PDB file of C-alpha atoms in Angstrom:
ATOM      1  CA  MET S   1      69.003  87.530  56.556  1.00 44.00           C
ATOM      2  CA  LEU S   2      68.069  90.719  58.897  1.00 40.00           C
ATOM      3  CA  ARG S   3      67.747  88.576  61.949  1.00 42.00           C
ATOM      4  CA  LEU S   4      70.817  86.368  61.120  1.00 38.00           C
ATOM      5  CA  LYS S   5      72.692  89.978  61.248  1.00 40.00           C
ATOM      6  CA  ARG S   6      71.254  91.320  64.915  1.00 41.00           C
ATOM      7  CA  LEU S   7      72.392  88.015  65.992  1.00 40.00           C
ATOM      8  CA  SER S   8      76.296  88.613  64.679  1.00 41.00           C
ATOM      9  CA  SER S   9      76.013  91.887  66.097  1.00 42.00           C
ATOM     10  CA  ILE S  10      75.031  91.310  69.244  1.00 39.00           C
ATOM     11  CA  THR S  11      77.012  88.189  70.031  1.00 38.00           C
ATOM     12  CA  PRO S  12      80.305  89.753  71.004  1.00 39.00           C
ATOM     13  CA  THR S  13      78.703  91.557  73.573  1.00 39.00           C
ATOM     14  CA  ILE S  14      77.127  89.136  75.145  1.00 34.00           C
ATOM     15  CA  HIS S  15      80.609  86.986  74.859  1.00 37.00           C
ATOM     16  CA  SER S  16      82.323  90.007  76.172  1.00 37.00           C
ATOM     17  CA  THR S  17      79.804  90.220  79.384  1.00 38.00           C
ATOM     18  CA  PHE S  18      80.117  86.377  79.692  1.00 34.00           C
ATOM     19  CA  LEU S  19      83.990  86.798  79.806  1.00 32.00           C
ATOM     20  CA  ASN S  20      84.005  89.532  82.647  1.00 38.00           C
ATOM     21  CA  SER S  21      81.489  87.964  84.943  1.00 39.00           C
ATOM     22  CA  LEU S  22      83.926  84.686  84.495  1.00 34.00           C
ATOM     23  CA  ALA S  23      86.807  86.886  85.223  1.00 37.00           C
ATOM     24  CA  ALA S  24      84.936  88.585  88.423  1.00 37.00           C
ATOM     25  CA  SER S  25      84.074  84.747  89.509  1.00 38.00           C
ATOM     26  CA  ILE S  26      87.427  83.229  89.476  1.00 36.00           C
ATOM     27  CA  PRO S  27      90.399  84.720  91.932  1.00 40.00           C
ATOM     28  CA  SER S  28      93.373  84.995  90.898  1.00 42.00           C
ATOM     29  CA  GLN S  29      96.185  82.846  92.236  1.00 42.00           C
ATOM     30  CA  ARG S  30      99.519  83.760  90.433  1.00 44.00           C
ATOM     31  CA  THR S  31      98.908  86.556  87.544  1.00 42.00           C
ATOM     32  CA  SER S  32      95.292  88.037  86.628  1.00 41.00           C
ATOM     33  CA  LEU S  33      92.905  86.504  85.056  1.00 42.00           C
ATOM     34  CA  ARG S  34      93.687  86.902  80.810  1.00 49.00           C
ATOM     35  CA  PHE S  35      91.615  85.678  77.751  1.00 45.00           C
ATOM     36  CA  PHE S  36      93.139  85.698  74.694  1.00 47.00           C
ATOM     37  CA  ASP S  37      92.695  88.715  72.285  1.00 51.00           C
ATOM     38  CA  PHE S  38      90.485  88.382  69.256  1.00 45.00           C
ATOM     39  CA  TYR S  39      92.839  90.058  67.024  1.00 49.00           C
ATOM     40  CA  LYS S  40      95.864  87.622  68.027  1.00 54.00           C
ATOM     41  CA  LEU S  41      93.840  84.564  67.011  1.00 54.00           C
ATOM     42  CA  GLY S  42      95.631  84.857  63.126  1.00 58.00           C
ATOM     43  CA  ASN S  43      98.763  85.788  64.717  1.00 71.00           C
ATOM     44  CA  LYS S  44     100.595  82.713  64.654  1.00 70.00           C
ATOM     45  CA  GLU S  45     103.614  83.987  66.600  1.00 72.00           C
ATOM     46  CA  ALA S  46     101.201  85.338  69.269  1.00 65.00           C
ATOM     47  CA  ILE S  47      99.261  82.002  69.586  1.00 67.00           C
ATOM     48  CA  GLU S  48     102.632  80.476  70.415  1.00 68.00           C
ATOM     49  CA  LYS S  49     103.619  82.784  73.112  1.00 68.00           C
ATOM     50  CA  GLU S  50     100.308  82.327  74.690  1.00 65.00           C
ATOM     51  CA  ARG S  51     100.733  78.843  74.525  1.00 67.00           C
ATOM     52  CA  ALA S  52     104.153  78.630  76.168  1.00 64.00           C
ATOM     53  CA  ARG S  53     102.944  80.999  78.446  1.00 62.00           C
ATOM     54  CA  LEU S  54      99.814  78.739  79.946  1.00 63.00           C
ATOM     55  CA  THR S  55     102.351  75.779  79.795  1.00 60.00           C
ATOM     56  CA  ASP S  56     104.310  77.304  82.012  1.00 59.00           C
ATOM     57  CA  GLU S  57     101.936  78.641  84.431  1.00 62.00           C
ATOM     58  CA  MET S  58     100.368  75.199  84.373  1.00 57.00           C
ATOM     59  CA  ASN S  59     103.817  73.314  85.092  1.00 57.00           C
ATOM     60  CA  ARG S  60     104.159  75.679  88.233  1.00 61.00           C
ATOM     61  CA  GLY S  61     100.910  76.520  90.841  1.00 65.00           C
ATOM     62  CA  TYR S  62     100.084  78.146  94.215  1.00 64.00           C
ATOM     63  CA  PHE S  63     101.139  74.605  95.724  1.00 64.00           C
ATOM     64  CA  ALA S  64     104.308  74.326  94.430  1.00 70.00           C
ATOM     65  CA  ASP S  65     105.408  77.969  95.655  1.00 71.00           C
ATOM     66  CA  ILE S  66     103.343  76.447  99.613  1.00 75.00           C
ATOM     67  CA  SER S  67     106.098  73.498  99.347  1.00 75.00           C
ATOM     68  CA  GLU S  68     109.287  75.509  97.946  1.00 73.00           C
ATOM     69  CA  LEU S  69     108.490  78.157 101.026  1.00 72.00           C
ATOM     70  CA  LYS S  70     108.298  75.042 103.964  1.00 74.00           C
ATOM     71  CA  LYS S  71     111.625  73.631 102.636  1.00 77.00           C
ATOM     72  CA  HIS S  72     113.638  77.219 102.614  1.00 74.00           C
ATOM     73  CA  GLY S  73     111.507  79.884 104.387  1.00 76.00           C
ATOM     74  CA  GLY S  74     111.429  81.867 101.084  1.00 76.00           C
ATOM     75  CA  LYS S  75     115.163  82.031 100.444  1.00 83.00           C
ATOM     76  CA  ILE S  76     115.071  81.178  96.955  1.00 81.00           C
ATOM     77  CA  SER S  77     118.768  81.638  96.575  1.00 80.00           C
ATOM     78  CA  GLU S  78     121.511  82.684  99.130  1.00 82.00           C
ATOM     79  CA  ALA S  79     122.420  86.568  98.273  1.00 90.00           C
ATOM     80  CA  ASN S  80     125.486  87.758  96.697  1.00 91.00           C
ATOM     81  CA  LYS S  81     128.801  87.984  98.499  1.00 92.00           C
ATOM     82  CA  ILE S  82     130.215  90.616  96.479  1.00 94.00           C
ATOM     83  CA  ILE S  83     129.270  92.765  93.960  1.00 96.00           C
ATOM     84  CA  ILE S  84     128.630  91.964  90.389  1.00 96.00           C
ATOM     85  CA  PRO S  85     130.853  93.530  87.941  1.00 96.00           C
ATOM     86  CA  ALA S  86     129.488  96.311  85.835  1.00 94.00           C
ATOM     87  CA  MET S  87     130.103  94.158  82.834  1.00 95.00           C
ATOM     88  CA  ALA S  88     128.123  91.163  83.891  1.00 95.00           C
ATOM     89  CA  ALA S  89     125.162  92.726  85.092  1.00 96.00           C
ATOM     90  CA  VAL S  90     121.830  92.714  83.800  1.00 96.00           C
ATOM     91  CA  LYS S  91     119.426  95.323  82.845  1.00 96.00           C
ATOM     92  CA  PHE S  92     116.370  95.710  86.056  1.00 97.00           C
ATOM     93  CA  PRO S  93     113.193  95.757  83.576  1.00 96.00           C
ATOM     94  CA  ALA S  94     111.606  98.707  82.900  1.00 95.00           C
ATOM     95  CA  LEU S  95     108.036  99.180  85.310  1.00 95.00           C
ATOM     96  CA  ASP S  96     105.517 101.616  85.541  1.00 94.00           C
ATOM     97  CA  VAL S  97     104.522 101.891  89.218  1.00 95.00           C
ATOM     98  CA  THR S  98     102.072 104.547  90.943  1.00 93.00           C
ATOM     99  CA  TYR S  99     102.085 106.123  94.565  1.00 94.00           C
ATOM    100  CA  SER S 100      99.222 106.210  96.886  1.00 90.00           C
ATOM    101  CA  ASP S 101      98.426 109.760  95.718  1.00 89.00           C
ATOM    102  CA  GLY S 102      97.934 108.077  91.760  1.00 89.00           C
ATOM    103  CA  THR S 103     101.241 109.616  90.418  1.00 91.00           C
ATOM    104  CA  ASN S 104     102.643 107.629  87.848  1.00 93.00           C
ATOM    105  CA  LEU S 105     106.643 106.798  87.990  1.00 93.00           C
ATOM    106  CA  SER S 106     108.590 105.018  85.621  1.00 93.00           C
ATOM    107  CA  LEU S 107     111.632 103.175  87.389  1.00 94.00           C
ATOM    108  CA  PRO S 108     114.265 102.292  87.694  1.00 92.00           C
ATOM    109  CA  THR S 109     115.739 105.797  87.366  1.00 84.00           C
ATOM    110  CA  VAL S 110     118.699 105.603  85.433  1.00 79.00           C
ATOM    111  CA  PHE S 111     120.984 107.840  83.218  1.00 63.00           C
ATOM    112  CA  ASN S 112     120.574 107.375  79.805  1.00 61.00           C
ATOM    113  CA  ALA S 113     123.396 106.076  77.463  1.00 48.00           C
ATOM    114  CA  LYS S 114     125.074 109.496  77.380  1.00 50.00           C
ATOM    115  CA  GLY S 115     125.421 109.893  80.968  1.00 47.00           C
ATOM    116  CA  VAL S 116     122.595 112.562  81.177  1.00 44.00           C
ATOM    117  CA  ASP S 117     119.765 112.884  83.229  1.00 47.00           C
ATOM    118  CA  THR S 118     116.764 113.285  81.124  1.00 45.00           C
ATOM    119  CA  SER S 119     114.224 112.928  83.796  1.00 51.00           C
ATOM    120  CA  SER S 120     112.995 115.401  86.459  1.00 49.00           C
ATOM    121  CA  VAL S 121     113.855 113.297  89.516  1.00 57.00           C
ATOM    122  CA  ALA S 122     117.412 113.007  90.354  1.00 70.00           C
ATOM    123  CA  VAL S 123     119.431 109.809  89.450  1.00 82.00           C
ATOM    124  CA  PRO S 124     120.820 108.041  92.540  1.00 91.00           C
ATOM    125  CA  ASN S 125     124.112 106.105  92.400  1.00 93.00           C
ATOM    126  CA  ALA S 126     122.231 103.071  94.172  1.00 96.00           C
ATOM    127  CA  SER S 127     118.540 102.038  94.411  1.00 96.00           C
ATOM    128  CA  LEU S 128     117.308  99.396  96.468  1.00 97.00           C
ATOM    129  CA  MET S 129     114.190  97.594  94.461  1.00 98.00           C
ATOM    130  CA  CYS S 130     112.017  95.445  97.220  1.00 98.00           C
ATOM    131  CA  LEU S 131     109.737  93.007  95.251  1.00 97.00           C
ATOM    132  CA  SER S 132     105.982  92.015  97.190  1.00 95.00           C
ATOM    133  CA  PHE S 133     103.804  90.049  94.821  1.00 93.00           C
ATOM    134  CA  ARG S 134     102.028  88.726  98.139  1.00 90.00           C
ATOM    135  CA  ALA S 135     101.325  90.463 101.213  1.00 88.00           C
ATOM    136  CA  SER S 136     102.917  87.937 102.987  1.00 85.00           C
ATOM    137  CA  SER S 137     106.241  88.661 102.291  1.00 92.00           C
ATOM    138  CA  GLN S 138     106.274  92.070 103.598  1.00 92.00           C
ATOM    139  CA  THR S 139     107.517  90.741 106.386  1.00 93.00           C
ATOM    140  CA  MET S 140     110.630  89.632 104.779  1.00 94.00           C
ATOM    141  CA  VAL S 141     111.532  92.681 102.784  1.00 96.00           C
ATOM    142  CA  ASN S 142     111.197  94.572 106.261  1.00 96.00           C
ATOM    143  CA  THR S 143     114.157  92.797 107.139  1.00 96.00           C
ATOM    144  CA  TRP S 144     116.276  94.193 104.584  1.00 96.00           C
ATOM    145  CA  THR S 145     114.882  97.740 104.041  1.00 96.00           C
ATOM    146  CA  THR S 146     115.436  98.732 108.308  1.00 95.00           C
ATOM    147  CA  PRO S 147     118.771  98.508 108.494  1.00 96.00           C
ATOM    148  CA  PHE S 148     118.968 100.113 104.746  1.00 97.00           C
ATOM    149  CA  LEU S 149     117.384 102.879 105.884  1.00 95.00           C
ATOM    150  CA  ASP S 150     119.422 103.124 109.382  1.00 94.00           C
ATOM    151  CA  SER S 151     122.575 102.939 107.314  1.00 95.00           C
ATOM    152  CA  PHE S 152     122.176 105.319 104.971  1.00 96.00           C
ATOM    153  CA  SER S 153     119.406 107.934 106.088  1.00 92.00           C
ATOM    154  CA  ASN S 154     120.948 111.203 105.429  1.00 91.00           C
ATOM    155  CA  LEU S 155     122.357 110.234 102.273  1.00 92.00           C
ATOM    156  CA  LYS S 156     120.815 111.752  99.101  1.00 90.00           C
ATOM    157  CA  ALA S 157     122.673 109.417  96.481  1.00 93.00           C
ATOM    158  CA  VAL S 158     120.573 106.306  97.587  1.00 95.00           C
ATOM    159  CA  GLN S 159     116.437 105.799  96.808  1.00 95.00           C
ATOM    160  CA  LEU S 160     114.581 102.544  97.989  1.00 97.00           C
ATOM    161  CA  TYR S 161     111.431 101.507  96.615  1.00 97.00           C
ATOM    162  CA  GLU S 162     108.906  98.665  97.991  1.00 96.00           C
ATOM    163  CA  VAL S 163     107.419  97.360  95.028  1.00 97.00           C
ATOM    164  CA  SER S 164     103.519  96.104  95.835  1.00 94.00           C
ATOM    165  CA  PHE S 165     102.424  93.833  92.578  1.00 95.00           C
ATOM    166  CA  ILE S 166      98.594  93.785  92.491  1.00 90.00           C
ATOM    167  CA  ASP S 167      97.211  91.408  89.800  1.00 85.00           C
ATOM    168  CA  SER S 168      93.397  90.812  90.921  1.00 78.00           C
ATOM    169  CA  TRP S 169      91.378  91.358  87.874  1.00 75.00           C
ATOM    170  CA  LEU S 170      88.887  93.084  90.551  1.00 75.00           C
ATOM    171  CA  LEU S 171      91.238  95.515  91.956  1.00 74.00           C
ATOM    172  CA  THR S 172      93.179  96.826  88.719  1.00 73.00           C
ATOM    173  CA  ARG S 173      89.899  98.099  87.634  1.00 80.00           C
ATOM    174  CA  SER S 174      89.638 102.045  87.411  1.00 80.00           C
ATOM    175  CA  PRO S 175      87.343 102.519  90.266  1.00 81.00           C
ATOM    176  CA  ILE S 176      88.252  99.789  92.810  1.00 82.00           C
ATOM    177  CA  LYS S 177      92.235 100.656  91.739  1.00 82.00           C
ATOM    178  CA  LYS S 178      91.518 104.463  93.127  1.00 82.00           C
ATOM    179  CA  LEU S 179      89.785 103.048  96.166  1.00 83.00           C
ATOM    180  CA  LEU S 180      92.167 101.079  97.034  1.00 80.00           C
ATOM    181  CA  LEU S 181      95.166 103.770  96.495  1.00 83.00           C
ATOM    182  CA  ARG S 182      92.977 106.016  98.331  1.00 84.00           C
ATOM    183  CA  MET S 183      93.436 103.701 101.242  1.00 83.00           C
ATOM    184  CA  MET S 184      96.883 103.768 101.015  1.00 80.00           C
ATOM    185  CA  ARG S 185      97.019 107.210 101.713  1.00 73.00           C
ATOM    186  CA  LYS S 186      96.966 107.352 105.443  1.00 62.00           C
ATOM    187  CA  PRO S 187     100.561 108.986 106.735  1.00 57.00           C
ATOM    188  CA  ASP S 188     102.227 106.999 109.085  1.00 58.00           C
ATOM    189  CA  PRO S 189     102.661 108.990 112.326  1.00 51.00           C
ATOM    190  CA  LYS S 190     106.210 107.065 113.333  1.00 56.00           C
ATOM    191  CA  GLU S 191     108.019 107.809 109.942  1.00 55.00           C
ATOM    192  CA  LYS S 192     111.179 109.231 110.554  1.00 60.00           C
ATOM    193  CA  LYS S 193     112.016 112.319 108.124  1.00 67.00           C
ATOM    194  CA  ASP S 194     115.270 111.076 106.812  1.00 73.00           C
ATOM    195  CA  VAL S 195     116.518 112.598 103.587  1.00 76.00           C
ATOM    196  CA  LEU S 196     116.087 108.664 102.874  1.00 88.00           C
ATOM    197  CA  GLN S 197     112.600 107.531 102.517  1.00 87.00           C
ATOM    198  CA  ARG S 198     110.813 104.218 102.005  1.00 90.00           C
ATOM    199  CA  GLN S 199     108.850 104.774  98.563  1.00 93.00           C
ATOM    200  CA  ILE S 200     105.840 102.612  98.945  1.00 93.00           C
ATOM    201  CA  VAL S 201     104.627 101.886  94.839  1.00 95.00           C
ATOM    202  CA  TYR S 202     101.801  99.730  93.173  1.00 95.00           C
ATOM    203  CA  PHE S 203     101.867  97.886  89.998  1.00 94.00           C
ATOM    204  CA  PHE S 204      98.610  96.930  89.158  1.00 93.00           C
ATOM    205  CA  GLY S 205      98.179  94.472  86.306  1.00 90.00           C
ATOM    206  CA  ASP S 206      99.829  91.494  84.529  1.00 89.00           C
ATOM    207  CA  HIS S 207     103.285  90.581  85.543  1.00 90.00           C
ATOM    208  CA  TYR S 208     104.550  87.483  83.835  1.00 89.00           C
ATOM    209  CA  TYR S 209     106.718  88.972  81.439  1.00 90.00           C
ATOM    210  CA  PHE S 210     108.579  91.451  84.114  1.00 94.00           C
ATOM    211  CA  ARG S 211     108.769  88.140  86.515  1.00 92.00           C
ATOM    212  CA  LYS S 212     110.322  86.117  83.516  1.00 91.00           C
ATOM    213  CA  ASP S 213     112.590  88.508  82.447  1.00 93.00           C
ATOM    214  CA  LEU S 214     114.230  88.549  86.871  1.00 94.00           C
ATOM    215  CA  LYS S 215     113.739  84.627  86.647  1.00 91.00           C
ATOM    216  CA  ILE S 216     111.251  84.971  89.618  1.00 91.00           C
ATOM    217  CA  LEU S 217     108.970  81.788  90.231  1.00 86.00           C
ATOM    218  CA  ASN S 218     107.797  81.880  93.774  1.00 89.00           C
ATOM    219  CA  LEU S 219     105.038  84.190  94.117  1.00 88.00           C
ATOM    220  CA  LEU S 220     105.363  83.868  98.257  1.00 89.00           C
ATOM    221  CA  THR S 221     108.491  85.295  99.098  1.00 92.00           C
ATOM    222  CA  GLY S 222     110.450  88.794  98.810  1.00 94.00           C
ATOM    223  CA  TYR S 223     113.033  89.895  96.311  1.00 96.00           C
ATOM    224  CA  ILE S 224     115.993  92.732  96.687  1.00 97.00           C
ATOM    225  CA  PHE S 225     117.497  94.231  94.175  1.00 98.00           C
ATOM    226  CA  LEU S 226     120.545  96.580  94.488  1.00 98.00           C
ATOM    227  CA  LEU S 227     120.714  98.632  91.593  1.00 97.00           C
ATOM    228  CA  ASP S 228     123.801 101.103  89.710  1.00 96.00           C
ATOM    229  CA  LYS S 229     123.177 104.718  88.161  1.00 93.00           C
ATOM    230  CA  PHE S 230     122.453 102.648  84.830  1.00 94.00           C
ATOM    231  CA  GLY S 231     119.531 100.617  86.236  1.00 95.00           C
ATOM    232  CA  ARG S 232     122.011  97.286  86.130  1.00 96.00           C
ATOM    233  CA  ILE S 233     121.259  94.420  88.680  1.00 97.00           C
ATOM    234  CA  ARG S 234     125.012  94.444  90.791  1.00 97.00           C
ATOM    235  CA  TRP S 235     123.810  92.092  93.924  1.00 97.00           C
ATOM    236  CA  GLN S 236     120.243  90.305  94.902  1.00 96.00           C
ATOM    237  CA  GLY S 237     119.006  88.702  97.738  1.00 95.00           C
ATOM    238  CA  SER S 238     115.409  86.863  99.001  1.00 94.00           C
ATOM    239  CA  GLY S 239     113.544  85.761 101.644  1.00 93.00           C
ATOM    240  CA  VAL S 240     114.677  87.229 105.166  1.00 93.00           C
ATOM    241  CA  ALA S 241     118.004  88.714 105.515  1.00 95.00           C
ATOM    242  CA  SER S 242     120.611  87.175 107.621  1.00 94.00           C
ATOM    243  CA  LYS S 243     123.258  89.457 108.954  1.00 95.00           C
ATOM    244  CA  GLU S 244     125.839  87.753 106.553  1.00 95.00           C
ATOM    245  CA  GLU S 245     123.577  88.758 103.658  1.00 96.00           C
ATOM    246  CA  LEU S 246     123.097  92.161 105.447  1.00 96.00           C
ATOM    247  CA  ALA S 247     126.841  93.025 105.525  1.00 97.00           C
ATOM    248  CA  SER S 248     127.005  92.185 101.946  1.00 97.00           C
ATOM    249  CA  LEU S 249     124.240  94.635 100.883  1.00 97.00           C
ATOM    250  CA  LEU S 250     125.298  97.381 102.695  1.00 97.00           C
ATOM    251  CA  ALA S 251     129.116  96.995 101.384  1.00 97.00           C
ATOM    252  CA  CYS S 252     127.869  96.832  98.010  1.00 97.00           C
ATOM    253  CA  THR S 253     125.786  99.793  98.542  1.00 97.00           C
ATOM    254  CA  SER S 254     128.789 101.469 100.115  1.00 96.00           C
ATOM    255  CA  LEU S 255     130.981 100.605  96.654  1.00 96.00           C
ATOM    256  CA  LEU S 256     128.339 102.086  94.632  1.00 96.00           C
ATOM    257  CA  LEU S 257     128.220 105.502  96.360  1.00 94.00           C
ATOM    258  CA  GLU S 258     132.034 105.774  95.715  1.00 90.00           C
ATOM    259  CA  ASP S 259     131.417 105.216  92.167  1.00 79.00           C
ATOM    260  CA  ASN S 260     131.126 108.782  90.437  1.00 63.00           C
TER     261      ASN S 260
END
């Protein structure tokens, strides 16, 4: 009986060690490797939710993203030609990100329901959210952000965020995460000292449900969202920017700036 008790006490430790070793040995392709929490085993709703997720991710793999990218070069859909009406606009999902200096920030920065700014950060009339899930999409994002910076460089009412998603199990571990952020802190001597700055932030961990809210499937392309001061998505694009799409983005941003 005593031997049985000892065995039962060390089994969870052995199992945990094995899972951690397995997670470190298998690279993530789409999202961080996840193991089902034991406390969820008795939760039928949690089991069904996890099962639906696994089915969803298994039905679309890395090679599907590659195939799709070859067909349209990352242009998942054409960008909006006109601004999305406020009544039809949906909220951008809340996202907790980190600057390279370790400072945390909750995005988007918005007014509350009463129209009063409750944060210490100035609330912009327009925010451009640029999402990259893989390093290969950064060049696509640059085709949007560079003209945007040039057009609104001296305006305080505009903000630009480039969000890089890091979902590797190893890179999300605290020691490695801190080291990675420290490596990202090298200043760019060519960066202009304009009012509008390119704010580069990072999200560490699982982003499946965030992507699901935004209906994002392909992780190899870049995604651009223009938000108003209430955090509503008023315009969106993807892939490499065309001249027509850029014109539309800049025009919609100007409309938001006029809305006080």
